[in-house]
């Protein structure tokens, strides 16, 4: 197969950055278009319908984040018209674990739009990101010096951005994953409580005091975090965590696709602990 011309939308995001680095590190990297220095720039705004044809012009394969708020019919029709052969979508495991929830419903909408456009696809249904601890916990810790937890024993198999990107590389440069929806998780189960203990062990090894975490009711958690997290997202997180306590969610480590060992949460933290040491 000749080298594809690849568009990476969202190259400044956590997964997009990893994907770009891994693509450029290939022995024979594809032609890459992203809005990043040292690569060809694709100037596209997914809220601007007039930009769609320009965005997709001259590429064979595209990597996209899920954008359920965009006019999806026009977006993927433009991709088809410009000759895009294959779309790799960063979707969510909520499509399988919680299909009626806000996230699952939104992600399924985007997946269906790609199928309806008659494009070849790979849907990377990523589980809970390791970095969600930074996204949802750090604002509380930095502002009040402690972490409030609802559902401390909620289980997930958090996946690293690097492992998600490795699956995307295969989708963008081979035909191995064509027309597949791929669940992607980390290598093992861990609870919120144990994630926080892992963070505190890393802090103590660096001479820092452990972060206090307090177990509260879902209602109390909503009240205490309302300054940091919008209500609709609060409700979705509580729904997801409740599912994590009631049952084990879908599980498929990235290694089953890439053949490379998946990063566990402790491994991810070793590379990303700086944010938790500043608190």
PDB file of C-alpha atoms in Angstrom, residues 76-245:
ATOM      1  CA  UNK A  76     -18.792  13.927   6.212  1.00  0.00           C
ATOM      2  CA  UNK A  77     -20.341  14.646   2.821  1.00  0.00           C
ATOM      3  CA  UNK A  78     -17.481  17.093   2.271  1.00  0.00           C
ATOM      4  CA  UNK A  79     -14.992  14.416   3.305  1.00  0.00           C
ATOM      5  CA  UNK A  80     -16.520  11.990   0.814  1.00  0.00           C
ATOM      6  CA  UNK A  81     -16.604  14.604  -1.959  1.00  0.00           C
ATOM      7  CA  UNK A  82     -12.914  15.431  -1.453  1.00  0.00           C
ATOM      8  CA  UNK A  83     -11.878  11.795  -1.789  1.00  0.00           C
ATOM      9  CA  UNK A  84     -11.298  10.881   1.851  1.00  0.00           C
ATOM     10  CA  UNK A  85     -11.327   7.101   1.932  1.00  0.00           C
ATOM     11  CA  UNK A  86     -11.242   6.351   5.643  1.00  0.00           C
ATOM     12  CA  UNK A  87     -12.128   8.206   8.852  1.00  0.00           C
ATOM     13  CA  UNK A  88     -10.671   7.230  12.219  1.00  0.00           C
ATOM     14  CA  UNK A  89     -12.882   8.626  14.968  1.00  0.00           C
ATOM     15  CA  UNK A  90     -11.907   8.994  18.604  1.00  0.00           C
ATOM     16  CA  UNK A  91     -15.187   7.878  20.130  1.00  0.00           C
ATOM     17  CA  UNK A  92     -16.046   6.657  23.625  1.00  0.00           C
ATOM     18  CA  UNK A  93     -16.646   3.334  25.310  1.00  0.00           C
ATOM     19  CA  UNK A  94     -19.831   4.925  26.673  1.00  0.00           C
ATOM     20  CA  UNK A  95     -21.405   3.879  23.360  1.00  0.00           C
ATOM     21  CA  UNK A  96     -21.270   0.336  24.758  1.00  0.00           C
ATOM     22  CA  UNK A  97     -21.271   0.859  28.536  1.00  0.00           C
ATOM     23  CA  UNK A  98     -23.940   3.560  28.757  1.00  0.00           C
ATOM     24  CA  UNK A  99     -25.598   3.976  25.347  1.00  0.00           C
ATOM     25  CA  UNK A 100     -28.515   6.006  26.732  1.00  0.00           C
ATOM     26  CA  UNK A 101     -26.312   8.464  28.643  1.00  0.00           C
ATOM     27  CA  UNK A 102     -25.350  11.906  27.379  1.00  0.00           C
ATOM     28  CA  UNK A 103     -21.890  10.880  26.165  1.00  0.00           C
ATOM     29  CA  UNK A 104     -22.935   7.539  24.680  1.00  0.00           C
ATOM     30  CA  UNK A 105     -25.818   9.122  22.763  1.00  0.00           C
ATOM     31  CA  UNK A 106     -23.649  11.938  21.412  1.00  0.00           C
ATOM     32  CA  UNK A 107     -20.850   9.616  20.320  1.00  0.00           C
ATOM     33  CA  UNK A 108     -23.238   7.223  18.595  1.00  0.00           C
ATOM     34  CA  UNK A 109     -24.664  10.180  16.647  1.00  0.00           C
ATOM     35  CA  UNK A 110     -21.226  10.917  15.168  1.00  0.00           C
ATOM     36  CA  UNK A 111     -20.497   7.257  14.444  1.00  0.00           C
ATOM     37  CA  UNK A 112     -23.815   6.903  12.612  1.00  0.00           C
ATOM     38  CA  UNK A 113     -23.133  10.013  10.532  1.00  0.00           C
ATOM     39  CA  UNK A 114     -19.868   8.499   9.284  1.00  0.00           C
ATOM     40  CA  UNK A 115     -21.558   5.208   8.397  1.00  0.00           C
ATOM     41  CA  UNK A 116     -24.404   7.052   6.647  1.00  0.00           C
ATOM     42  CA  UNK A 117     -21.857   8.978   4.553  1.00  0.00           C
ATOM     43  CA  UNK A 118     -20.645   5.616   3.203  1.00  0.00           C
ATOM     44  CA  UNK A 119     -17.077   6.211   4.410  1.00  0.00           C
ATOM     45  CA  UNK A 120     -14.747   3.486   5.575  1.00  0.00           C
ATOM     46  CA  UNK A 121     -14.195   3.936   9.283  1.00  0.00           C
ATOM     47  CA  UNK A 122     -12.475   2.904  12.473  1.00  0.00           C
ATOM     48  CA  UNK A 123     -14.182   3.906  15.717  1.00  0.00           C
ATOM     49  CA  UNK A 124     -11.757   3.961  18.639  1.00  0.00           C
ATOM     50  CA  UNK A 125     -14.074   3.604  21.616  1.00  0.00           C
ATOM     51  CA  UNK A 126     -11.725   4.729  24.341  1.00  0.00           C
ATOM     52  CA  UNK A 127     -12.451   4.026  27.975  1.00  0.00           C
ATOM     53  CA  UNK A 128     -11.746   6.288  30.922  1.00  0.00           C
ATOM     54  CA  UNK A 129      -8.602   8.331  30.201  1.00  0.00           C
ATOM     55  CA  UNK A 130      -5.782   8.226  32.746  1.00  0.00           C
ATOM     56  CA  UNK A 131      -5.636  11.999  32.353  1.00  0.00           C
ATOM     57  CA  UNK A 132      -9.188  12.405  33.663  1.00  0.00           C
ATOM     58  CA  UNK A 133      -7.608  12.456  37.106  1.00  0.00           C
ATOM     59  CA  UNK A 134      -5.903  15.699  36.076  1.00  0.00           C
ATOM     60  CA  UNK A 135      -8.961  17.086  34.315  1.00  0.00           C
ATOM     61  CA  UNK A 136     -11.530  16.471  37.043  1.00  0.00           C
ATOM     62  CA  UNK A 137      -9.508  16.175  40.257  1.00  0.00           C
ATOM     63  CA  UNK A 138      -6.812  18.833  40.023  1.00  0.00           C
ATOM     64  CA  UNK A 139      -9.172  21.853  39.959  1.00  0.00           C
ATOM     65  CA  UNK A 140     -10.581  20.758  43.318  1.00  0.00           C
ATOM     66  CA  UNK A 141      -7.187  19.984  44.815  1.00  0.00           C
ATOM     67  CA  UNK A 142      -5.641  23.250  43.639  1.00  0.00           C
ATOM     68  CA  UNK A 143      -8.539  25.358  44.896  1.00  0.00           C
ATOM     69  CA  UNK A 144      -9.400  23.747  48.231  1.00  0.00           C
ATOM     70  CA  UNK A 145      -6.424  21.508  49.039  1.00  0.00           C
ATOM     71  CA  UNK A 146      -8.379  18.266  49.137  1.00  0.00           C
ATOM     72  CA  UNK A 147     -10.426  15.959  46.924  1.00  0.00           C
ATOM     73  CA  UNK A 148     -14.073  15.080  47.404  1.00  0.00           C
ATOM     74  CA  UNK A 149     -15.042  11.658  46.107  1.00  0.00           C
ATOM     75  CA  UNK A 150     -18.410  10.187  45.322  1.00  0.00           C
ATOM     76  CA  UNK A 151     -18.356   6.476  44.471  1.00  0.00           C
ATOM     77  CA  UNK A 152     -14.764   5.915  45.672  1.00  0.00           C
ATOM     78  CA  UNK A 153     -14.902   2.241  44.720  1.00  0.00           C
ATOM     79  CA  UNK A 154     -15.997   2.848  41.134  1.00  0.00           C
ATOM     80  CA  UNK A 155     -13.827   0.670  38.917  1.00  0.00           C
ATOM     81  CA  UNK A 156     -12.420   1.470  35.491  1.00  0.00           C
ATOM     82  CA  UNK A 157      -9.478   0.379  33.355  1.00  0.00           C
ATOM     83  CA  UNK A 158      -7.979   3.801  32.545  1.00  0.00           C
ATOM     84  CA  UNK A 159      -6.156   4.092  29.239  1.00  0.00           C
ATOM     85  CA  UNK A 160      -3.263   6.391  28.367  1.00  0.00           C
ATOM     86  CA  UNK A 161      -3.333   8.843  25.480  1.00  0.00           C
ATOM     87  CA  UNK A 162      -0.205   7.175  24.113  1.00  0.00           C
ATOM     88  CA  UNK A 163      -1.944   3.807  23.873  1.00  0.00           C
ATOM     89  CA  UNK A 164      -4.990   5.338  22.174  1.00  0.00           C
ATOM     90  CA  UNK A 165      -2.682   7.019  19.667  1.00  0.00           C
ATOM     91  CA  UNK A 166      -0.945   3.705  18.946  1.00  0.00           C
ATOM     92  CA  UNK A 167      -4.277   2.197  17.915  1.00  0.00           C
ATOM     93  CA  UNK A 168      -4.968   5.245  15.730  1.00  0.00           C
ATOM     94  CA  UNK A 169      -1.608   4.828  13.982  1.00  0.00           C
ATOM     95  CA  UNK A 170      -2.602   1.316  12.918  1.00  0.00           C
ATOM     96  CA  UNK A 171      -5.983   2.557  11.706  1.00  0.00           C
ATOM     97  CA  UNK A 172      -4.442   5.398   9.696  1.00  0.00           C
ATOM     98  CA  UNK A 173      -1.562   3.505   8.092  1.00  0.00           C
ATOM     99  CA  UNK A 174      -2.927  -0.019   7.521  1.00  0.00           C
ATOM    100  CA  UNK A 175      -6.195  -1.729   6.586  1.00  0.00           C
ATOM    101  CA  UNK A 176      -6.245  -3.928   9.697  1.00  0.00           C
ATOM    102  CA  UNK A 177      -9.053  -2.056  11.456  1.00  0.00           C
ATOM    103  CA  UNK A 178     -11.289  -1.037   8.553  1.00  0.00           C
ATOM    104  CA  UNK A 179     -14.992  -0.830   9.454  1.00  0.00           C
ATOM    105  CA  UNK A 180     -14.395  -1.871  13.037  1.00  0.00           C
ATOM    106  CA  UNK A 181     -15.443  -0.336  16.349  1.00  0.00           C
ATOM    107  CA  UNK A 182     -12.560  -1.005  18.727  1.00  0.00           C
ATOM    108  CA  UNK A 183     -12.956  -0.797  22.520  1.00  0.00           C
ATOM    109  CA  UNK A 184      -9.661   0.441  23.988  1.00  0.00           C
ATOM    110  CA  UNK A 185      -8.871   0.354  27.708  1.00  0.00           C
ATOM    111  CA  UNK A 186      -5.898   0.134  29.991  1.00  0.00           C
ATOM    112  CA  UNK A 187      -4.499  -3.200  31.183  1.00  0.00           C
ATOM    113  CA  UNK A 188      -6.258  -3.559  34.535  1.00  0.00           C
ATOM    114  CA  UNK A 189      -9.008  -2.453  36.865  1.00  0.00           C
ATOM    115  CA  UNK A 190      -8.424   0.233  39.480  1.00  0.00           C
ATOM    116  CA  UNK A 191     -10.811   2.147  41.747  1.00  0.00           C
ATOM    117  CA  UNK A 192     -10.872   5.895  42.363  1.00  0.00           C
ATOM    118  CA  UNK A 193      -9.716   5.193  45.895  1.00  0.00           C
ATOM    119  CA  UNK A 194      -6.672   3.266  44.682  1.00  0.00           C
ATOM    120  CA  UNK A 195      -5.873   5.871  42.023  1.00  0.00           C
ATOM    121  CA  UNK A 196      -5.720   8.501  44.751  1.00  0.00           C
ATOM    122  CA  UNK A 197      -3.525   6.256  46.891  1.00  0.00           C
ATOM    123  CA  UNK A 198      -1.209   5.784  43.906  1.00  0.00           C
ATOM    124  CA  UNK A 199      -0.974   9.563  43.484  1.00  0.00           C
ATOM    125  CA  UNK A 200      -0.232  10.014  47.183  1.00  0.00           C
ATOM    126  CA  UNK A 201       2.510   7.386  47.100  1.00  0.00           C
ATOM    127  CA  UNK A 202       4.146   9.307  44.246  1.00  0.00           C
ATOM    128  CA  UNK A 203       3.847  12.544  46.235  1.00  0.00           C
ATOM    129  CA  UNK A 204       5.363  11.036  49.368  1.00  0.00           C
ATOM    130  CA  UNK A 205       8.288   9.639  47.378  1.00  0.00           C
ATOM    131  CA  UNK A 206       8.928  13.247  46.337  1.00  0.00           C
ATOM    132  CA  UNK A 207       8.726  14.534  49.907  1.00  0.00           C
ATOM    133  CA  UNK A 208       5.195  15.944  49.552  1.00  0.00           C
ATOM    134  CA  UNK A 209       2.316  15.577  51.967  1.00  0.00           C
ATOM    135  CA  UNK A 210      -0.493  13.261  50.839  1.00  0.00           C
ATOM    136  CA  UNK A 211      -3.612  14.863  49.414  1.00  0.00           C
ATOM    137  CA  UNK A 212      -6.611  14.434  51.689  1.00  0.00           C
ATOM    138  CA  UNK A 213      -9.597  12.816  50.054  1.00  0.00           C
ATOM    139  CA  UNK A 214     -13.050  12.818  51.606  1.00  0.00           C
ATOM    140  CA  UNK A 215     -15.879  10.471  50.671  1.00  0.00           C
ATOM    141  CA  UNK A 216     -19.161  12.333  50.231  1.00  0.00           C
ATOM    142  CA  UNK A 217     -22.634  11.632  48.870  1.00  0.00           C
ATOM    143  CA  UNK A 218     -23.346  12.304  45.193  1.00  0.00           C
ATOM    144  CA  UNK A 219     -25.527  15.275  46.162  1.00  0.00           C
ATOM    145  CA  UNK A 220     -22.790  16.740  48.361  1.00  0.00           C
ATOM    146  CA  UNK A 221     -20.200  16.173  45.633  1.00  0.00           C
ATOM    147  CA  UNK A 222     -22.344  18.089  43.135  1.00  0.00           C
ATOM    148  CA  UNK A 223     -22.680  21.000  45.524  1.00  0.00           C
ATOM    149  CA  UNK A 224     -18.973  21.124  46.330  1.00  0.00           C
ATOM    150  CA  UNK A 225     -17.776  20.867  42.717  1.00  0.00           C
ATOM    151  CA  UNK A 226     -20.286  23.184  41.056  1.00  0.00           C
ATOM    152  CA  UNK A 227     -17.627  25.884  40.644  1.00  0.00           C
ATOM    153  CA  UNK A 228     -15.363  23.522  38.680  1.00  0.00           C
ATOM    154  CA  UNK A 229     -17.661  21.227  36.681  1.00  0.00           C
ATOM    155  CA  UNK A 230     -20.831  22.108  34.697  1.00  0.00           C
ATOM    156  CA  UNK A 231     -23.996  20.443  35.961  1.00  0.00           C
ATOM    157  CA  UNK A 232     -24.653  18.336  32.865  1.00  0.00           C
ATOM    158  CA  UNK A 233     -21.125  16.934  33.081  1.00  0.00           C
ATOM    159  CA  UNK A 234     -21.508  16.390  36.835  1.00  0.00           C
ATOM    160  CA  UNK A 235     -24.597  14.280  36.172  1.00  0.00           C
ATOM    161  CA  UNK A 236     -22.855  12.247  33.476  1.00  0.00           C
ATOM    162  CA  UNK A 237     -19.804  11.609  35.663  1.00  0.00           C
ATOM    163  CA  UNK A 238     -21.965  10.468  38.571  1.00  0.00           C
ATOM    164  CA  UNK A 239     -23.868   8.174  36.228  1.00  0.00           C
ATOM    165  CA  UNK A 240     -20.624   6.684  34.896  1.00  0.00           C
ATOM    166  CA  UNK A 241     -19.143   6.225  38.388  1.00  0.00           C
ATOM    167  CA  UNK A 242     -22.322   4.564  39.654  1.00  0.00           C
ATOM    168  CA  UNK A 243     -22.070   2.088  36.770  1.00  0.00           C
ATOM    169  CA  UNK A 244     -18.452   1.464  37.764  1.00  0.00           C
ATOM    170  CA  UNK A 245     -19.522   0.429  41.262  1.00  0.00           C
TER     171      UNK A 245
END
